[in-house]
Amino acid sequence: MSNPISSSRFEEEEQEANKVTQFQEEDQKAKTSQRYMLLLVINYFCLFLGSVSSSLLSKFYFIHKGSSRWVSTWVQSAGFPLLLFPIYLPYYLFKCTERKPFNRFTPRILMLSVLIGLMLGLNNLLFSWGNSYLPVSTSSLLLSSQLVFNLILSVIIVKQRITFQNLNCVMLLTLSSVLLALGSSHDRPQGLTTAKYFIGFFSTVGAGLLFALYLPVMEKIYKNVYCYQMVMEMQLVMEIAATALATVGMASDGGFAEMKRESEYVFDGGEKWYWITVFTNVFTWQLCFMGTAGMVFLTSSLTGGICMTALLAMNVLGGVLVYGDEFGGVKVVSTLLCGWGFCSYVYGMHLKMKDDKEKEKVKENESKNLETLEMVDAANNV
């Protein structure tokens, strides 16, 4: 028979522990809000640098006769060890958080991360298949459609409110990508068969749909995540799962021995530049996905999709500057439309944040006035 006194004491200790945990969560949320702008800028920078650099390096790989779709898939997630830095350094080195890494990382979160990671790995594979077959023009056109899918799925999954700013931005960026595709119509590779064209077509559409689904699903999950470190922990598990899928595919296609053969006998830039290209691409892709995850957590899935689509124009400019690609009138108009749409969305976000701050101040003033009235009433009653 249990002792009622010890049982009561145990319940009190459990309640006290829950209060401490709740305080730690609230404290972490407060710290996150204080560092919000810094984290936002860092993730914007990671997304920009990662997206543009990975695009240029992928183009460099294919220009010099690299052709392995599994290598292209593997490099997109193999940089997951880099995520250990934002996970462990804030606690052990910088001492800027009281939460230990993977604290309160439940089995449910682990399972969700693994499942979404496998979906991300499939998305990477479809993207690689499409990229290996389709010309730049068609690929850009099809990938731009993911923004429309993203808006629709965001409305369904996370109840995203459609405003003039986000609808205007989606329309401008989609039009920009269509013009970009039309301006690159001469990039169609020679000898592209009808069968390969349709494989690339449906692979790219599938990649766009999966990524459009991935963003709002992650936003819904992140609503139950209270700190940036846990976002990176989930990202680490997802990238491990995606890398495991790509590694199995590579093993069935010859594994790393095939990479060695390609570096020695196929890649015309030389073995040294082959490995530099591969491992630099591993780093840049990780920056891109880390920036995407941070953007979804700090803002919304639609904002992440808009930023990714807006960077298509930046990739074109990167190709002009680095590889001397032609930059005709259609591409100029496309870039201007892209900049216009993105700036209008950022301005809309700024107005919304300003309005939210004003509402918070009004609520604080109302609560202070209410407390003052209560104190006055209490004094009068005495």
XYZ file of C-alpha atoms in Angstrom:
382
model
C 0.000 0.000 0.000
C 1.466 3.372 -1.048
C 2.149 6.100 1.460
C -0.239 9.063 0.772
C 2.327 11.540 2.121
C 5.124 10.338 -0.194
C 2.660 10.196 -3.098
C 1.611 13.798 -2.434
C 5.251 14.880 -2.176
C 6.023 13.153 -5.487
C 3.156 15.017 -7.175
C 4.417 18.328 -5.769
C 7.941 17.629 -7.057
C 6.548 16.698 -10.486
C 4.510 19.929 -10.634
C 7.588 21.910 -9.613
C 9.639 20.213 -12.360
C 6.943 21.029 -14.909
C 6.999 24.667 -13.792
C 10.799 24.782 -14.232
C 10.500 23.216 -17.715
C 7.750 25.662 -18.662
C 9.881 28.570 -17.445
C 12.841 27.331 -19.492
C 10.644 27.102 -22.605
C 9.228 30.585 -22.074
C 12.720 31.925 -21.389
C 13.992 30.314 -24.603
C 11.115 31.879 -26.506
C 11.999 35.282 -25.050
C 15.621 34.863 -26.081
C 14.548 33.754 -29.549
C 12.391 36.860 -29.954
C 15.280 39.104 -28.860
C 17.601 37.498 -31.403
C 14.910 37.299 -34.062
C 16.342 39.857 -36.505
C 19.892 38.493 -36.163
C 18.736 34.938 -36.878
C 16.577 36.159 -39.755
C 19.495 37.994 -41.396
C 21.821 34.989 -40.918
C 19.288 32.615 -42.496
C 18.615 35.004 -45.402
C 22.360 35.122 -46.017
C 22.731 31.298 -45.794
C 19.825 30.788 -48.191
C 21.155 33.362 -50.674
C 24.770 32.147 -50.592
C 23.807 28.463 -50.579
C 21.263 28.685 -53.396
C 23.377 30.737 -55.798
C 26.630 28.844 -55.061
C 25.067 25.374 -55.327
C 23.462 26.341 -58.647
C 26.780 27.564 -60.073
C 28.698 24.531 -58.790
C 26.097 22.106 -60.159
C 26.411 23.814 -63.530
C 30.228 23.565 -63.281
C 29.886 19.812 -62.569
C 27.706 19.181 -65.641
C 29.716 21.558 -67.892
C 32.816 19.425 -67.285
C 30.997 16.171 -68.183
C 29.886 15.121 -64.712
C 26.724 13.066 -65.201
C 25.926 10.958 -62.102
C 22.404 11.637 -60.818
C 23.163 9.812 -57.545
C 26.202 12.014 -56.904
C 24.030 15.071 -57.574
C 21.468 13.671 -55.097
C 24.024 12.703 -52.449
C 25.759 16.099 -52.275
C 22.454 17.822 -51.468
C 22.274 16.238 -48.003
C 25.717 14.776 -47.193
C 26.827 17.957 -45.424
C 24.679 17.189 -42.357
C 27.711 17.099 -39.947
C 27.953 20.878 -40.443
C 24.672 21.209 -38.522
C 26.438 20.017 -35.359
C 27.968 23.501 -35.046
C 24.684 25.462 -34.627
C 23.392 22.638 -32.386
C 26.276 22.279 -29.905
C 28.215 25.574 -29.997
C 25.452 27.801 -28.497
C 25.361 25.647 -25.326
C 28.943 24.419 -24.877
C 31.005 27.300 -26.310
C 28.967 30.512 -26.448
C 26.858 29.743 -23.335
C 23.950 31.681 -24.873
C 21.290 29.059 -24.103
C 20.369 26.961 -21.062
C 18.903 24.136 -23.153
C 21.106 21.099 -23.710
C 21.199 19.714 -27.269
C 18.370 17.256 -28.026
C 16.636 18.046 -24.726
C 12.890 17.214 -25.025
C 13.541 15.746 -28.497
C 10.681 13.241 -28.292
C 10.338 9.930 -30.201
C 7.431 11.509 -32.125
C 9.650 14.375 -33.336
C 12.357 11.841 -34.231
C 9.911 9.740 -36.279
C 8.508 12.797 -38.070
C 12.033 13.993 -38.871
C 13.012 10.618 -40.356
C 9.857 10.380 -42.505
C 10.193 13.955 -43.800
C 13.909 13.337 -44.383
C 13.087 10.370 -46.639
C 10.600 12.586 -48.497
C 13.329 15.211 -48.858
C 15.719 12.569 -50.194
C 13.142 11.553 -52.810
C 12.710 15.228 -53.710
C 16.493 15.561 -54.181
C 16.533 12.492 -56.440
C 13.666 13.781 -58.604
C 15.389 17.174 -58.868
C 18.619 15.493 -60.000
C 16.817 13.381 -62.618
C 15.044 16.426 -64.006
C 18.219 18.507 -63.951
C 20.157 15.825 -65.844
C 17.623 15.583 -68.696
C 15.823 18.898 -69.098
C 17.184 22.127 -70.552
C 17.520 25.124 -68.230
C 14.499 26.815 -69.803
C 12.026 23.990 -69.144
C 13.456 23.233 -65.707
C 13.100 26.875 -64.588
C 9.540 27.026 -65.879
C 8.480 23.842 -64.082
C 10.250 24.710 -60.814
C 8.532 28.110 -60.746
C 5.201 26.288 -60.497
C 6.116 25.096 -56.985
C 5.383 28.599 -55.673
C 1.756 28.361 -56.802
C 1.518 24.861 -55.287
C 3.117 26.241 -52.126
C 0.509 29.000 -51.800
C -2.379 26.531 -52.295
C -0.972 23.955 -49.852
C -0.127 26.667 -47.295
C -3.761 27.805 -47.362
C -4.948 24.200 -46.847
C -2.383 22.963 -44.290
C -1.461 26.021 -42.179
C -4.440 28.269 -43.015
C -2.222 30.861 -44.698
C -4.145 34.089 -45.188
C -4.109 35.327 -48.784
C -3.313 39.030 -48.971
C -2.660 41.412 -51.843
C 1.082 41.397 -51.056
C 1.619 37.632 -51.175
C -0.734 37.066 -54.142
C 0.923 39.904 -56.085
C 4.363 38.496 -55.276
C 3.421 34.952 -56.369
C 2.048 36.240 -59.682
C 5.103 38.448 -60.395
C 7.635 35.745 -59.517
C 5.795 33.124 -61.587
C 5.671 35.506 -64.560
C 9.361 36.257 -64.027
C 10.223 32.547 -64.153
C 8.114 32.021 -67.298
C 9.977 34.856 -69.034
C 13.258 33.406 -67.785
C 12.364 30.070 -69.359
C 11.396 31.723 -72.661
C 14.651 33.682 -72.667
C 16.625 30.450 -72.251
C 14.833 28.446 -74.939
C 18.071 28.004 -76.921
C 19.629 26.055 -74.012
C 17.895 22.803 -75.077
C 20.609 20.102 -75.236
C 21.227 18.198 -78.445
C 20.081 14.584 -78.716
C 17.382 14.825 -76.044
C 14.945 12.011 -76.837
C 11.195 12.218 -76.205
C 11.394 9.503 -73.519
C 14.151 11.323 -71.620
C 12.282 14.609 -71.979
C 9.143 13.172 -70.351
C 11.194 11.499 -67.587
C 12.807 14.847 -66.818
C 9.467 16.666 -67.130
C 7.572 14.502 -64.626
C 10.602 14.264 -62.303
C 10.822 18.055 -62.085
C 7.054 18.429 -61.562
C 7.258 15.809 -58.796
C 10.184 17.614 -57.166
C 8.243 20.898 -57.268
C 5.155 19.302 -55.711
C 7.140 17.549 -52.967
C 9.040 20.713 -52.040
C 5.804 22.716 -52.077
C 4.342 20.144 -49.657
C 7.516 19.994 -47.544
C 7.445 23.719 -46.655
C 3.921 24.005 -45.123
C 4.255 20.605 -43.412
C 7.425 21.846 -41.708
C 5.715 25.107 -40.744
C 2.923 23.127 -39.067
C 5.450 21.000 -37.152
C 7.543 24.050 -36.176
C 4.511 25.545 -34.415
C 5.208 23.030 -31.634
C 8.952 23.800 -31.629
C 9.998 26.574 -29.273
C 13.658 27.188 -30.178
C 15.963 27.497 -33.170
C 18.321 24.785 -31.846
C 15.551 22.181 -32.064
C 14.889 23.230 -35.671
C 18.539 22.472 -36.484
C 18.303 19.149 -34.611
C 15.297 18.137 -36.699
C 17.132 19.268 -39.820
C 20.118 17.100 -38.842
C 17.935 13.968 -38.530
C 16.165 14.774 -41.827
C 19.474 15.209 -43.674
C 20.821 11.935 -42.214
C 17.720 10.097 -43.478
C 18.008 11.748 -46.915
C 21.730 10.894 -47.074
C 21.011 7.273 -46.131
C 18.554 7.028 -49.037
C 21.069 8.598 -51.457
C 23.886 6.344 -50.192
C 21.791 3.217 -50.821
C 21.145 4.486 -54.350
C 24.846 5.208 -54.884
C 25.762 1.728 -53.630
C 23.416 0.166 -56.185
C 25.041 2.277 -58.905
C 28.668 1.482 -58.077
C 29.062 3.561 -54.893
C 32.095 5.726 -54.265
C 34.132 3.596 -56.670
C 31.956 5.055 -59.437
C 32.740 8.566 -58.163
C 36.466 7.739 -58.277
C 36.144 6.436 -61.843
C 34.231 9.554 -62.883
C 36.835 11.841 -61.290
C 39.735 10.066 -63.082
C 38.314 9.298 -66.523
C 35.145 11.337 -67.153
C 35.423 14.757 -65.505
C 37.511 16.861 -67.893
C 38.451 19.425 -65.227
C 40.816 16.966 -63.572
C 40.574 14.818 -60.441
C 41.542 17.648 -58.079
C 38.803 19.983 -59.331
C 36.279 17.150 -59.316
C 36.638 16.598 -55.574
C 36.795 20.341 -54.877
C 33.523 20.753 -56.806
C 31.805 17.852 -55.015
C 32.770 18.810 -51.453
C 32.185 22.532 -51.977
C 28.747 21.657 -53.341
C 28.117 19.563 -50.212
C 28.788 22.675 -48.101
C 26.707 25.078 -50.208
C 23.673 22.771 -50.404
C 23.725 22.473 -46.618
C 23.725 26.263 -46.312
C 20.733 26.373 -48.660
C 18.644 23.852 -46.700
C 19.678 25.299 -43.334
C 18.599 28.744 -44.510
C 15.293 27.346 -45.809
C 14.509 25.604 -42.492
C 15.355 28.753 -40.541
C 13.217 30.915 -42.805
C 10.188 28.643 -42.384
C 10.635 28.610 -38.588
C 11.156 32.371 -38.266
C 8.588 33.510 -40.856
C 6.356 31.140 -42.845
C 6.470 28.418 -45.490
C 5.219 30.882 -48.117
C 8.064 33.285 -47.343
C 10.559 30.432 -47.729
C 9.057 29.459 -51.093
C 9.056 33.070 -52.287
C 12.721 33.504 -51.352
C 13.683 30.286 -53.151
C 11.820 31.329 -56.323
C 13.217 34.867 -56.205
C 16.731 33.413 -56.165
C 16.135 31.870 -59.620
C 16.838 35.328 -61.043
C 19.958 35.607 -58.873
C 21.128 32.277 -60.290
C 20.742 33.713 -63.807
C 22.821 36.756 -62.855
C 25.410 34.433 -61.315
C 25.623 32.515 -64.596
C 26.134 35.780 -66.492
C 28.924 36.962 -64.176
C 30.735 33.635 -63.715
C 30.178 31.786 -67.009
C 29.492 34.710 -69.356
C 25.961 33.564 -70.193
C 23.951 35.756 -72.561
C 21.834 38.379 -70.786
C 19.214 39.579 -73.272
C 16.214 41.869 -72.906
C 13.827 39.128 -71.794
C 16.144 38.156 -68.928
C 16.482 41.804 -67.900
C 12.688 42.177 -67.697
C 12.462 38.862 -65.816
C 15.040 40.000 -63.253
C 13.276 43.340 -62.726
C 9.906 41.607 -62.223
C 11.532 39.245 -59.761
C 13.058 42.124 -57.782
C 9.763 44.022 -57.837
C 7.774 41.041 -56.557
C 10.266 40.192 -53.832
C 10.626 43.797 -52.606
C 6.842 44.253 -52.498
C 6.536 41.131 -50.358
C 9.315 42.237 -47.978
C 7.650 45.650 -47.656
C 4.346 43.926 -46.882
C 6.078 41.875 -44.181
C 7.575 45.056 -42.728
C 4.141 46.697 -42.519
C 2.678 43.584 -40.885
C 5.454 43.437 -38.268
C 5.010 47.135 -37.546
C 1.247 46.667 -37.156
C 1.785 43.675 -34.839
C 4.140 45.712 -32.633
C 1.602 48.526 -32.375
C -1.116 46.040 -31.383
C 1.182 44.566 -28.716
C 1.820 48.050 -27.294
C -1.918 48.745 -27.180
C -2.505 45.457 -25.331
C 0.282 46.258 -22.848
C -1.167 49.716 -22.173
C -4.642 48.247 -21.707
C -3.349 45.654 -19.236
C -1.429 48.330 -17.304
C -4.510 50.548 -17.143
C -6.575 47.583 -15.930
C -4.043 46.825 -13.191
C -4.068 50.477 -12.126
C -7.884 50.494 -11.927
C -7.840 47.298 -9.857
C -5.326 48.809 -7.443
C -7.441 51.977 -7.108
C -10.572 49.905 -6.464
C -8.749 47.843 -3.868
C -7.523 50.999 -2.122
C -11.037 52.514 -2.120
C -12.480 49.313 -0.652
C -9.955 49.481 2.191
